[in-house]
Short mmCIF file of C-alpha atoms in Angstrom, two decimals:
data_model
loop_
_atom_site.label_atom_id
_atom_site.label_comp_id
_atom_site.label_asym_id
_atom_site.label_seq_id
_atom_site.Cartn_x
_atom_site.Cartn_y
_atom_site.Cartn_z
CA UNK A 20 97.42 203.65 197.57
CA UNK A 21 95.42 202.51 195.18
CA UNK A 22 92.10 205.03 193.58
CA UNK A 23 89.49 203.83 195.46
CA UNK A 24 85.98 204.52 196.92
CA UNK A 25 86.87 204.88 200.27
CA UNK A 26 89.98 207.83 199.02
CA UNK A 27 86.97 209.66 198.11
CA UNK A 28 85.58 209.36 200.53
CA UNK A 29 88.33 210.30 202.90
CA UNK A 30 89.61 213.80 200.78
CA UNK A 31 87.34 216.33 203.75
CA UNK A 32 87.82 218.70 200.86
CA UNK A 33 85.61 216.95 198.39
CA UNK A 34 82.37 215.87 201.00
CA UNK A 35 81.17 213.49 199.81
CA UNK A 36 79.10 211.03 202.26
CA UNK A 37 78.29 207.37 202.03
CA UNK A 38 74.66 206.60 202.02
CA UNK A 39 74.77 202.94 201.87
CA UNK A 40 75.96 200.66 204.58
CA UNK A 41 79.87 200.38 205.41
CA UNK A 42 79.46 196.16 206.34
CA UNK A 43 81.37 196.15 202.95
CA UNK A 44 85.65 196.36 202.98
CA UNK A 45 86.00 195.87 200.02
CA UNK A 46 83.46 197.65 198.33
CA UNK A 47 84.87 200.41 199.28
CA UNK A 48 88.35 199.45 198.51
CA UNK A 49 88.54 198.08 195.74
CA UNK A 50 89.96 200.20 193.03
CA UNK A 51 88.26 203.15 190.67
CA UNK A 52 90.42 203.02 187.58
CA UNK A 53 87.92 205.37 186.15
CA UNK A 54 85.34 208.31 186.95
CA UNK A 55 81.99 208.87 184.24
CA UNK A 56 79.10 211.35 185.01
CA UNK A 57 76.44 210.47 183.02
CA UNK A 58 72.87 210.60 182.81
CA UNK A 59 71.65 208.50 180.86
CA UNK A 60 69.20 205.68 181.25
CA UNK A 61 71.47 202.42 179.84
CA UNK A 62 75.08 204.57 180.11
CA UNK A 63 76.35 201.05 180.48
CA UNK A 64 77.57 201.34 176.41
CA UNK A 65 80.34 203.50 177.31
CA UNK A 66 81.34 201.70 180.87
CA UNK A 67 84.01 199.49 182.21
CA UNK A 68 84.41 197.14 184.42
CA UNK A 69 86.00 198.68 187.74
CA UNK A 70 84.73 202.28 186.67
CA UNK A 71 82.52 204.69 188.73
CA UNK A 72 79.44 206.43 187.75
CA UNK A 73 78.08 209.97 188.61
CA UNK A 74 74.87 210.64 187.73
CA UNK A 75 72.25 213.68 188.77
CA UNK A 76 69.06 211.32 188.25
CA UNK A 77 67.72 213.51 185.14
CA UNK A 78 67.22 210.50 183.44
CA UNK A 79 64.38 209.83 186.19
CA UNK A 80 62.65 212.61 185.37
CA UNK A 81 60.78 215.71 187.30
CA UNK A 82 59.06 213.83 189.85
CA UNK A 83 60.47 214.17 193.74
CA UNK A 84 59.68 211.07 193.77
CA UNK A 85 61.49 207.73 191.88
CA UNK A 86 59.89 204.61 190.49
CA UNK A 87 60.72 201.78 192.35
CA UNK A 88 60.96 199.69 189.28
CA UNK A 89 62.99 202.91 187.29
CA UNK A 90 66.05 202.26 190.62
CA UNK A 91 65.84 198.98 190.76
CA UNK A 92 66.42 198.25 186.73
CA UNK A 93 69.11 201.24 186.61
CA UNK A 94 71.38 199.91 189.55
CA UNK A 95 70.75 195.81 188.14
CA UNK A 96 72.09 197.69 184.81
CA UNK A 97 75.11 198.95 186.42
CA UNK A 98 75.75 195.64 189.10
CA UNK A 99 75.72 193.56 186.12
CA UNK A 100 77.90 196.37 183.71
CA UNK A 101 80.71 195.80 187.04
CA UNK A 102 80.51 199.39 187.71
CA UNK A 103 81.55 199.96 191.33
CA UNK A 104 79.73 202.57 193.05
CA UNK A 105 77.40 205.26 192.43
CA UNK A 106 77.26 209.22 193.10
CA UNK A 107 74.52 211.18 193.44
CA UNK A 108 74.85 214.90 192.30
CA UNK A 109 72.35 217.11 194.54
CA UNK A 110 70.01 220.06 194.69
CA UNK A 111 71.09 220.12 191.11
CA UNK A 112 67.53 218.57 189.86
CA UNK A 113 65.94 217.16 193.16
CA UNK A 114 66.62 218.84 196.51
CA UNK A 115 67.99 215.46 197.81
CA UNK A 116 68.82 211.30 196.57
CA UNK A 117 66.02 210.04 195.71
CA UNK A 118 64.73 206.85 198.74
CA UNK A 119 63.66 204.52 196.26
CA UNK A 120 67.71 204.73 194.40
CA UNK A 121 69.14 204.70 198.00
CA UNK A 122 67.18 201.05 198.49
CA UNK A 123 68.10 199.77 194.92
CA UNK A 124 71.78 200.36 196.19
CA UNK A 125 71.70 198.77 198.91
CA UNK A 126 69.61 195.40 198.13
CA UNK A 127 72.13 195.24 194.90
CA UNK A 128 75.42 195.73 196.95
CA UNK A 129 76.34 198.63 195.11
CA UNK A 130 78.17 201.57 197.04
CA UNK A 131 75.99 204.88 196.63
CA UNK A 132 77.47 208.33 197.85
CA UNK A 133 76.04 211.76 197.83
CA UNK A 134 77.54 214.96 195.97
CA UNK A 135 76.77 218.00 197.25
CA UNK A 136 75.92 221.33 195.55
CA UNK A 137 79.33 222.97 196.02
CA UNK A 138 80.99 219.83 194.84
CA UNK A 139 81.52 219.48 191.06
CA UNK A 140 81.94 216.31 189.27
CA UNK A 141 84.98 217.47 187.60
CA UNK A 142 86.82 218.29 191.18
CA UNK A 143 86.13 214.42 191.86
CA UNK A 144 86.82 213.05 188.58
CA UNK A 145 90.22 215.38 189.07
CA UNK A 146 90.65 213.70 192.59
CA UNK A 147 90.00 210.38 191.57
CA UNK A 148 92.52 210.56 187.71
CA UNK A 149 95.61 212.11 190.93
CA UNK A 150 94.97 209.15 192.62
CA UNK A 151 94.55 206.33 189.68
CA UNK A 152 98.34 208.70 188.21
CA UNK A 153 99.74 208.36 191.69
CA UNK A 154 99.19 204.32 192.34
CA UNK A 155 100.84 203.80 188.78
CA UNK A 156 103.77 206.01 189.23
CA UNK A 157 104.32 204.01 192.93
CA UNK A 158 103.45 200.78 190.79
CA UNK A 159 106.20 201.58 188.32
CA UNK A 160 108.73 202.34 190.55
CA UNK A 161 107.90 199.14 192.88
CA UNK A 162 108.28 197.05 190.22
CA UNK A 163 112.33 198.62 189.34
CA UNK A 164 112.66 198.36 192.53
CA UNK A 165 111.43 194.67 193.20
CA UNK A 166 113.37 193.85 189.55
CA UNK A 167 116.19 195.16 191.38
CA UNK A 168 116.20 193.01 194.71
CA UNK A 169 115.10 189.86 192.36
CA UNK A 170 118.73 190.25 189.79
CA UNK A 171 120.94 191.06 193.24
CA UNK A 172 119.21 187.75 194.78
CA UNK A 173 119.84 185.96 191.92
CA UNK A 174 123.90 186.22 192.32
CA UNK A 175 123.52 184.90 195.89
CA UNK A 176 125.10 180.96 196.01
CA UNK A 177 121.62 179.57 195.47
CA UNK A 178 120.42 182.06 193.19
CA UNK A 179 117.53 180.36 191.76
CA UNK A 180 116.37 179.62 195.11
CA UNK A 181 117.01 183.15 196.27
CA UNK A 182 115.37 184.35 193.53
CA UNK A 183 112.17 182.47 193.60
CA UNK A 184 112.20 184.07 197.75
CA UNK A 185 112.32 187.29 196.68
CA UNK A 186 109.94 186.93 193.98
CA UNK A 187 107.38 185.42 196.80
CA UNK A 188 108.45 188.28 199.23
CA UNK A 189 107.54 191.05 196.50
CA UNK A 190 104.22 189.59 195.50
CA UNK A 191 103.51 188.63 198.51
CA UNK A 192 102.49 184.98 197.50
CA UNK A 193 103.32 181.58 197.78
CA UNK A 194 105.84 181.16 194.63
CA UNK A 195 107.57 177.37 193.71
CA UNK A 196 109.99 176.52 190.87
CA UNK A 197 109.05 172.89 189.24
CA UNK A 198 111.73 171.31 187.70
CA UNK A 199 111.57 169.41 184.04
CA UNK A 200 109.97 166.21 185.65
CA UNK A 201 107.11 168.73 187.42
CA UNK A 202 108.68 167.53 191.02
CA UNK A 203 108.36 170.48 193.18
CA UNK A 204 111.99 171.72 193.51
CA UNK A 205 111.61 174.66 195.93
CA UNK A 206 108.83 176.86 196.84
CA UNK A 207 108.74 180.22 199.51
CA UNK A 208 107.07 180.07 201.48
CA UNK A 209 108.37 176.23 202.67
CA UNK A 210 104.46 175.36 203.11
CA UNK A 211 102.53 177.41 201.51
CA UNK A 212 100.75 174.90 199.62
CA UNK A 213 98.42 172.27 200.40
CA UNK A 214 99.54 168.57 199.61
CA UNK A 215 96.22 168.41 197.19
CA UNK A 216 97.02 171.15 195.57
CA UNK A 217 100.70 171.04 195.52
CA UNK A 218 99.67 167.05 193.31
CA UNK A 219 97.49 168.96 191.18
CA UNK A 220 100.49 171.67 189.91
CA UNK A 221 102.29 168.71 189.57
CA UNK A 222 100.25 166.66 186.93
CA UNK A 223 99.51 170.48 185.38
CA UNK A 224 103.65 171.17 185.02
CA UNK A 225 103.78 167.53 184.15
CA UNK A 226 101.39 168.40 181.07
CA UNK A 227 102.58 171.52 179.97
CA UNK A 228 106.17 170.28 179.78
CA UNK A 229 105.29 167.17 177.78
CA UNK A 230 103.87 169.73 175.56
CA UNK A 231 107.57 170.82 174.92
CA UNK A 232 106.33 174.65 173.63
CA UNK A 233 105.99 177.49 176.06
CA UNK A 234 102.95 177.77 177.97
CA UNK A 235 100.93 179.76 180.68
CA UNK A 236 98.27 178.60 182.46
CA UNK A 237 96.08 179.48 184.77
CA UNK A 238 94.52 176.73 187.25
CA UNK A 239 91.97 176.74 190.21
CA UNK A 240 92.47 174.39 192.99
CA UNK A 241 90.05 174.16 195.67
CA UNK A 242 91.63 175.86 198.04
CA UNK A 243 93.28 178.74 195.40
CA UNK A 244 94.26 179.78 192.17
CA UNK A 245 97.64 179.78 190.12
CA UNK A 246 99.54 180.36 186.99
CA UNK A 247 101.48 178.34 185.75
CA UNK A 248 104.76 179.51 182.98
CA UNK A 249 107.17 177.04 181.67
CA UNK A 250 110.64 178.15 181.67
CA UNK A 251 113.60 177.52 178.25
CA UNK A 252 112.77 178.22 174.81
CA UNK A 253 109.96 175.72 172.83
CA UNK A 254 112.01 172.79 172.47
CA UNK A 255 113.87 173.00 175.75
CA UNK A 256 112.18 173.66 178.20
CA UNK A 257 113.96 172.99 181.69
CA UNK A 258 110.58 173.39 184.50
CA UNK A 259 107.99 175.84 185.65
CA UNK A 260 107.00 178.80 187.53
CA UNK A 261 104.07 178.33 189.77
CA UNK A 262 102.30 181.01 191.20
CA UNK A 263 99.72 181.50 194.17
CA UNK A 264 97.93 184.19 191.95
CA UNK A 265 95.51 184.12 188.61
CA UNK A 266 95.70 188.01 188.70
CA UNK A 267 98.74 190.65 188.02
CA UNK A 268 98.43 194.14 186.79
CA UNK A 269 101.51 194.93 184.16
CA UNK A 270 104.05 196.24 187.04
CA UNK A 271 103.65 192.24 188.58
CA UNK A 272 103.68 190.89 184.69
CA UNK A 273 107.08 192.86 184.71
CA UNK A 274 108.69 191.49 187.51
CA UNK A 275 107.62 187.94 187.03
CA UNK A 276 109.26 188.10 183.45
CA UNK A 277 112.00 189.17 184.28
CA UNK A 278 112.06 186.47 187.41
CA UNK A 279 111.80 183.65 184.38
CA UNK A 280 114.29 185.37 182.56
CA UNK A 281 116.87 185.02 185.14
CA UNK A 282 115.87 181.93 185.86
CA UNK A 283 116.16 180.61 182.80
CA UNK A 284 119.15 181.99 182.70
CA UNK A 285 120.13 180.18 185.76
CA UNK A 286 118.57 176.81 184.85
CA UNK A 287 120.25 176.50 181.49
CA UNK A 288 123.59 177.60 183.56
CA UNK A 289 122.96 174.30 185.61
CA UNK A 290 122.54 172.53 182.26
CA UNK A 291 125.59 173.65 180.57
CA UNK A 292 127.24 172.67 184.29
CA UNK A 293 125.04 169.22 183.27
CA UNK A 294 127.33 168.85 179.98
CA UNK A 295 130.65 169.05 181.50
CA UNK A 296 129.29 166.43 183.86
CA UNK A 297 128.03 164.25 180.84
CA UNK A 298 131.39 164.43 179.84
CA UNK A 299 133.04 163.04 182.54
CA UNK A 300 130.63 160.38 183.13
CA UNK A 301 131.53 159.02 179.11
CA UNK A 302 134.78 159.00 180.46
CA UNK A 303 133.85 156.79 183.48
CA UNK A 304 131.80 154.30 181.35
CA UNK A 305 135.33 153.82 179.05
CA UNK A 306 136.86 153.17 182.50
CA UNK A 307 134.09 150.52 183.09
CA UNK A 308 133.64 149.00 180.13
CA UNK A 309 137.87 148.90 180.27
CA UNK A 310 138.54 147.12 183.54
CA UNK A 311 138.77 149.34 185.93
CA UNK A 312 136.13 149.89 188.46
CA UNK A 313 138.18 151.03 191.11
CA UNK A 314 138.94 154.88 190.07
CA UNK A 315 135.41 155.18 188.22
CA UNK A 316 133.95 153.62 191.95
CA UNK A 317 136.06 156.53 194.13
CA UNK A 318 134.88 158.88 191.30
CA UNK A 319 131.63 158.81 191.25
CA UNK A 320 131.00 158.11 195.00
CA UNK A 321 132.35 162.11 195.69
CA UNK A 322 130.05 163.97 192.80
CA UNK A 323 127.15 161.21 192.97
CA UNK A 324 127.03 158.27 195.27
CA UNK A 325 128.58 154.80 194.91
CA UNK A 326 128.20 152.85 191.80
CA UNK A 327 125.16 150.12 191.91
CA UNK A 328 125.86 147.42 194.27
CA UNK A 329 127.61 143.69 192.29
CA UNK A 330 125.85 141.88 190.47
CA UNK A 331 124.59 144.69 187.68
CA UNK A 332 122.66 144.45 184.58
CA UNK A 333 123.20 147.00 181.91
CA UNK A 334 121.18 148.58 179.74
CA UNK A 335 121.43 150.28 176.72
CA UNK A 336 118.58 153.07 175.70
CA UNK A 337 117.91 154.77 171.80
CA UNK A 338 117.20 158.31 172.57
CA UNK A 339 116.46 161.02 169.82
CA UNK A 340 119.62 163.71 170.21
CA UNK A 341 116.76 166.09 170.29
CA UNK A 342 115.32 164.63 173.55
CA UNK A 343 118.78 163.65 175.14
CA UNK A 344 119.05 166.54 177.19
CA UNK A 345 115.41 166.40 178.47
CA UNK A 346 116.64 162.24 179.53
CA UNK A 347 119.88 163.30 181.21
CA UNK A 348 117.88 166.35 182.74
CA UNK A 349 115.20 163.03 184.42
CA UNK A 350 117.75 160.67 185.68
CA UNK A 351 120.10 163.49 187.26
CA UNK A 352 117.23 164.20 189.63
CA UNK A 353 116.70 160.02 189.86
CA UNK A 354 120.50 159.91 190.65
CA UNK A 355 120.00 162.81 193.07
CA UNK A 356 116.62 161.41 195.05
CA UNK A 357 118.93 157.60 195.92
CA UNK A 358 122.62 157.86 195.39
CA UNK A 359 123.96 154.67 194.49
CA UNK A 360 120.89 153.45 192.80
CA UNK A 361 121.93 153.64 189.29
CA UNK A 362 125.20 154.60 186.99
CA UNK A 363 124.38 156.69 183.76
CA UNK A 364 126.35 157.71 180.69
CA UNK A 365 126.06 158.64 177.59
CA UNK A 366 128.09 157.48 174.70
CA UNK A 367 127.90 155.19 171.15
CA UNK A 368 123.58 155.15 173.15
CA UNK A 369 122.31 156.11 176.34
CA UNK A 370 123.20 153.59 179.52
CA UNK A 371 121.69 153.17 182.26
CA UNK A 372 123.86 150.63 185.60
CA UNK A 373 121.73 149.18 187.98
CA UNK A 374 122.22 146.70 190.50
CA UNK A 375 120.72 143.41 188.71
CA UNK A 376 117.96 143.17 191.68
CA UNK A 377 116.53 146.75 190.88
CA UNK A 378 115.67 147.59 187.08
CA UNK A 379 112.55 149.31 188.34
CA UNK A 380 114.31 152.54 187.02
CA UNK A 381 114.93 151.09 183.54
CA UNK A 382 111.28 150.60 183.33
CA UNK A 383 110.07 153.60 184.11
CA UNK A 384 112.33 155.50 182.23
CA UNK A 385 111.11 153.51 178.94
CA UNK A 386 107.63 154.29 180.38
CA UNK A 387 107.79 157.59 180.96
CA UNK A 388 109.55 158.83 176.73
CA UNK A 389 108.32 155.01 174.90
CA UNK A 390 111.97 155.29 174.31
CA UNK A 391 113.04 151.19 172.96
CA UNK A 392 116.06 149.53 175.18
CA UNK A 393 117.92 146.30 175.54
CA UNK A 394 119.16 145.00 179.09
CA UNK A 395 121.91 142.58 179.20
CA UNK A 396 122.11 140.06 181.34
CA UNK A 397 124.03 140.43 185.89
CA UNK A 398 127.91 140.71 185.48
CA UNK A 399 130.08 142.07 188.18
CA UNK A 400 132.19 145.28 187.03
CA UNK A 401 134.58 143.03 185.82
CA UNK A 402 132.87 141.79 183.13
CA UNK A 403 130.91 144.95 182.59
CA UNK A 404 132.10 145.45 178.98
CA UNK A 405 130.31 142.04 178.61
CA UNK A 406 127.30 143.37 179.66
CA UNK A 407 127.86 146.74 177.63
CA UNK A 408 127.93 144.75 174.54
CA UNK A 409 124.95 142.45 174.89
CA UNK A 410 122.62 145.59 176.01
CA UNK A 411 124.06 147.00 172.48
CA UNK A 412 123.09 144.03 171.21
CA UNK A 413 119.63 143.86 172.67
CA UNK A 414 119.45 147.45 172.12
CA UNK A 415 118.89 146.59 168.30
CA UNK A 416 116.67 143.73 168.31
CA UNK A 417 114.49 146.47 170.27
CA UNK A 418 114.69 148.73 167.58
CA UNK A 419 112.43 146.18 164.89
CA UNK A 420 109.59 146.45 166.83
CA UNK A 421 107.82 148.47 168.96
CA UNK A 422 109.08 150.57 171.93
CA UNK A 423 109.61 148.57 174.93
CA UNK A 424 112.47 146.07 176.92
CA UNK A 425 114.56 143.65 175.21
CA UNK A 426 116.47 141.80 177.30
CA UNK A 427 119.45 139.37 175.86
CA UNK A 428 118.03 135.86 177.73
CA UNK A 429 115.71 135.75 175.86
CA UNK A 430 117.74 136.14 172.41
CA UNK A 431 120.06 134.09 173.69
CA UNK A 432 117.47 131.26 174.80
CA UNK A 433 116.26 131.91 170.28
CA UNK A 434 119.27 130.17 169.86
CA UNK A 435 122.50 131.16 167.27
CA UNK A 436 120.79 130.22 164.43
CA UNK A 437 117.85 132.36 165.18
CA UNK A 438 119.77 135.42 165.15
CA UNK A 439 120.69 135.05 161.97
CA UNK A 440 117.62 136.75 160.57
CA UNK A 441 118.63 139.79 162.03
CA UNK A 442 121.69 139.85 160.88
CA UNK A 443 123.09 141.26 157.71
CA UNK A 444 123.47 137.46 156.52
CA UNK A 445 120.44 137.36 153.74
CA UNK A 446 122.07 138.57 150.86
CA UNK A 447 124.44 135.47 151.39
CA UNK A 448 121.26 133.37 152.33
CA UNK A 449 119.70 134.41 148.73
CA UNK A 450 123.19 134.09 146.38
CA UNK A 451 123.44 130.43 148.29
CA UNK A 452 119.81 128.97 147.48
CA UNK A 453 119.85 131.02 143.81
CA UNK A 454 120.88 127.75 142.29
CA UNK A 455 117.06 125.93 143.54
CA UNK A 456 114.92 129.20 143.22
CA UNK A 457 116.05 129.89 139.88
CA UNK A 458 116.23 125.70 138.97
CA UNK A 459 112.50 125.91 140.37
CA UNK A 460 111.61 128.82 138.01
CA UNK A 461 112.76 127.49 135.47
CA UNK A 462 111.30 124.27 135.06
CA UNK A 463 108.21 124.55 137.19
CA UNK A 464 110.12 122.24 140.15
CA UNK A 465 109.72 122.46 143.61
CA UNK A 466 112.99 121.70 145.28
CA UNK A 467 113.44 124.47 147.38
CA UNK A 468 110.15 123.53 148.79
CA UNK A 469 111.47 120.46 149.23
CA UNK A 470 114.62 120.59 150.99
CA UNK A 471 113.65 123.00 153.52
CA UNK A 472 110.35 120.25 153.93
CA UNK A 473 113.43 117.45 154.18
CA UNK A 474 115.29 120.01 156.91
CA UNK A 475 112.20 120.77 159.10
CA UNK A 476 111.49 116.82 159.19
CA UNK A 477 114.94 116.12 160.44
CA UNK A 478 115.75 114.38 157.03
CA UNK A 479 113.79 111.99 157.48
CA UNK A 480 112.31 110.88 153.74
CA UNK A 481 108.99 109.10 155.06
CA UNK A 482 107.73 112.09 156.91
CA UNK A 483 108.60 114.52 154.30
CA UNK A 484 106.54 112.48 151.29
CA UNK A 485 104.09 113.09 153.75
CA UNK A 486 103.73 116.26 154.37
CA UNK A 487 104.36 116.88 150.20
CA UNK A 488 102.18 114.36 149.44
CA UNK A 489 104.27 112.29 147.01
CA UNK A 490 106.67 109.15 147.38
CA UNK A 491 109.72 108.98 149.35
CA UNK A 492 111.20 107.94 146.33
CA UNK A 493 110.27 111.02 145.29
CA UNK A 494 111.64 112.70 147.81
CA UNK A 495 115.11 111.07 147.39
CA UNK A 496 115.70 112.26 144.07
CA UNK A 497 115.08 115.23 144.40
CA UNK A 498 117.56 116.33 147.74
CA UNK A 499 120.30 114.40 145.26
CA UNK A 500 118.95 116.93 142.63
CA UNK A 501 119.41 119.38 144.62
CA UNK A 502 122.56 118.74 146.13
CA UNK A 503 124.09 118.03 142.79
CA UNK A 504 122.68 121.90 141.95
CA UNK A 505 123.85 123.24 145.58
CA UNK A 506 127.31 121.02 144.73
CA UNK A 507 127.49 120.34 148.11
CA UNK A 508 126.81 117.01 149.51
CA UNK A 509 123.25 116.93 151.60
CA UNK A 510 124.40 113.52 153.21
CA UNK A 511 126.92 115.54 155.04
CA UNK A 512 126.09 117.45 158.62
CA UNK A 513 127.64 120.86 158.20
CA UNK A 514 126.51 120.51 154.98
CA UNK A 515 122.86 120.30 156.15
CA UNK A 516 123.81 122.57 158.46
CA UNK A 517 124.99 125.42 156.03
CA UNK A 518 120.94 124.93 154.59
CA UNK A 519 119.32 125.12 157.34
CA UNK A 520 121.04 128.07 158.70
CA UNK A 521 120.30 130.27 154.74
CA UNK A 522 116.25 129.76 155.07
CA UNK A 523 116.77 130.46 159.06
CA UNK A 524 118.20 133.67 157.59
CA UNK A 525 115.43 134.74 154.86
CA UNK A 526 112.41 133.94 157.40
CA UNK A 527 110.64 137.73 155.84
CA UNK A 528 111.65 136.52 152.15
CA UNK A 529 111.60 132.71 151.66
CA UNK A 530 112.96 131.36 148.45
CA UNK A 531 109.82 130.10 146.33
CA UNK A 532 110.06 128.77 143.54
CA UNK A 533 107.82 130.50 140.44
CA UNK A 534 105.24 128.95 138.70
CA UNK A 535 105.38 128.22 134.76
CA UNK A 536 102.46 128.37 132.61
CA UNK A 537 101.76 124.53 132.53
CA UNK A 538 103.34 123.22 135.32
CA UNK A 539 102.58 120.08 136.57
CA UNK A 540 101.44 118.72 139.98
CA UNK A 541 104.64 119.59 141.75
CA UNK A 542 104.42 122.97 141.15
CA UNK A 543 101.10 123.36 141.71
CA UNK A 544 101.52 122.19 144.83
CA UNK A 545 101.24 124.26 147.72
CA UNK A 546 103.81 126.31 149.20
CA UNK A 547 105.31 124.82 153.04
CA UNK A 548 104.22 127.30 155.75
CA UNK A 549 107.05 129.37 157.16
CA UNK A 550 109.21 127.99 159.80
CA UNK A 551 108.61 131.02 163.06
CA UNK A 552 112.73 132.50 163.35
CA UNK A 553 111.65 133.12 166.91
CA UNK A 554 111.59 136.89 167.74
CA UNK A 555 112.77 138.27 171.07
CA UNK A 556 109.82 138.85 173.58
CA UNK A 557 109.64 143.23 173.93
CA UNK A 558 108.15 143.64 177.97
CA UNK A 559 106.38 146.35 178.28
CA UNK A 560 106.33 148.74 181.74
#
C-alpha cells in the first residue's frame, strides 16, 4: 500500500485530524513521496511535486489571526508547486489552526490536517518514510514476481500471446502488440480499446516503424493515454508494444523491459522460422519455373493455402538487401489474411505471383515501399518460366527510371528495335557508324545526318532533300558515298535495317559530325531532330 495522507490519518498513534472536507477522495489517496517541515514564507524552492509540508505558522507572524491575503498567497504557492498536503502543528505558535489558512486550503483543494502538540513532526515524517519504504519493497517484490510470471507465460505454446496477456494482468491495463505493418496483431483484454483509438495507435505505430529506429512514444487519445515502444533492433524493427498507460514507476518499467526483451526474442524466432520457410518458397519457385506446378500446389496448400487461380501474372521487384526481411514479413501477413490470393518467393529478385485480374497487391507493395517492379503478361502455370522472364525484363526497364511498375506488354508494343536502346548494343552500333562519324569530323560533311534523315523519310530522296534543304541529287550522292564508307549496299533492305538499328541503339548518344573551322554550308546545317526511342510507360500507384 503506498504512503498517502489517508494512511497517515489512519495511524491512531499520531492523532492527526483532517480539517478540510473528505469529499475529494483522490486527494487523500494521492501518494506522499516525502514530508518536509518548514516555516519559511515561501518554502517552494525546496519542495517537489508529490511531497507534503509541515509547518507551525511562524511565517504568518505573532498575531492570533492570519490575514486572508497572506494565507491565500501561501496556499496558492504550495498548490502551484504540486504539494499534495499541508500539516499544521498547534500549540507551538498558535493554540489552533488559523481560520484563514483552513479557508484558503478549502478554496484551493489542498488537504489540511492538524498535528497536535504531543505528536512531533519527526514522528509524522518517520511514519511516512516507513510507509514509503514498505511500498518500495512491496513494488520490488511485485516486479520480481511479475517478471517470473511473464517468463513462465513465454514458455507456453503461444508464448507471445501469453506474454502479452500476463503483462496486461500484472499492470492491470490494456496491452496490444502491433505487427511490422502497424496492424494490431493481438491484444488483452480483447476489445479493450475503441475502434478510433485502435486506428490512431496503428497510424502512430506505422510512423514509428517507418522511421526504422528504436523509439518510445506517448500517445494521447480522446479517452486515454498510451505508450508505444518499438520491438527489435534499430534498422530491423519487428513490431510495436502498446500499453494503455503513460506513467510507470521503476518496477513497472522493469517488467515492461522484460516483456520487450521476450517479445523481441519471440518475434526474432518467428523471423528465423520465416527465413526457413522462405528457402522452401524459393525451391517451389524453381519448380514452378521448371514446369512442375502440381507438387508446388500441394505443398503450398498445406502451408500457406492454394496458389492463385490461373491465368496468373508474375511481378519482379528490386528490393535492397537490408529491406528484404521487412517486405517479406509484410507479404507473410498478406498471405495469412487472404490465403490463395498470392504466392511469393525470393530468388535473384522478389517475385510475386497473383491472379491476372487481381494485381492490387503489386500496386500496394510498390506504393508502400517505393519499389521498382516489372509485371508480366497473363500466363498459365505451364508457361510460368516465360512469365517470370518477362517480369525480369520489365524490371530491368523499370530500374532505368523512377520507382514504379513497368508492364512487359508495354515493352512489346514498342517493338524489337526500340528495345536496342536499353541493351548493351551501343558500343557495337557506335563502331558500326564510326566510318560516317569520322568522315564528317575530318571533312566537315554531314553524311551521318543525311543517312538518318533518309531512313526516317522511308528512303525517299525528294522528301529527304526537302527536310535537309538540298537538291535530291545531293542526297543521292551522299547516300552513295555513305554506302562506300560503310562498305555496305544501302539499296538492300537488310543493310538499311542494320543501319537503322544502329541509330536506334544510340538514342541518347547519337553520332554527330564535328564542324571544322571554315566548313561549308553542309557542316553548318542544324543537326537533325533526335528520333524518339519509345520508352515504356511507368505506372505509379
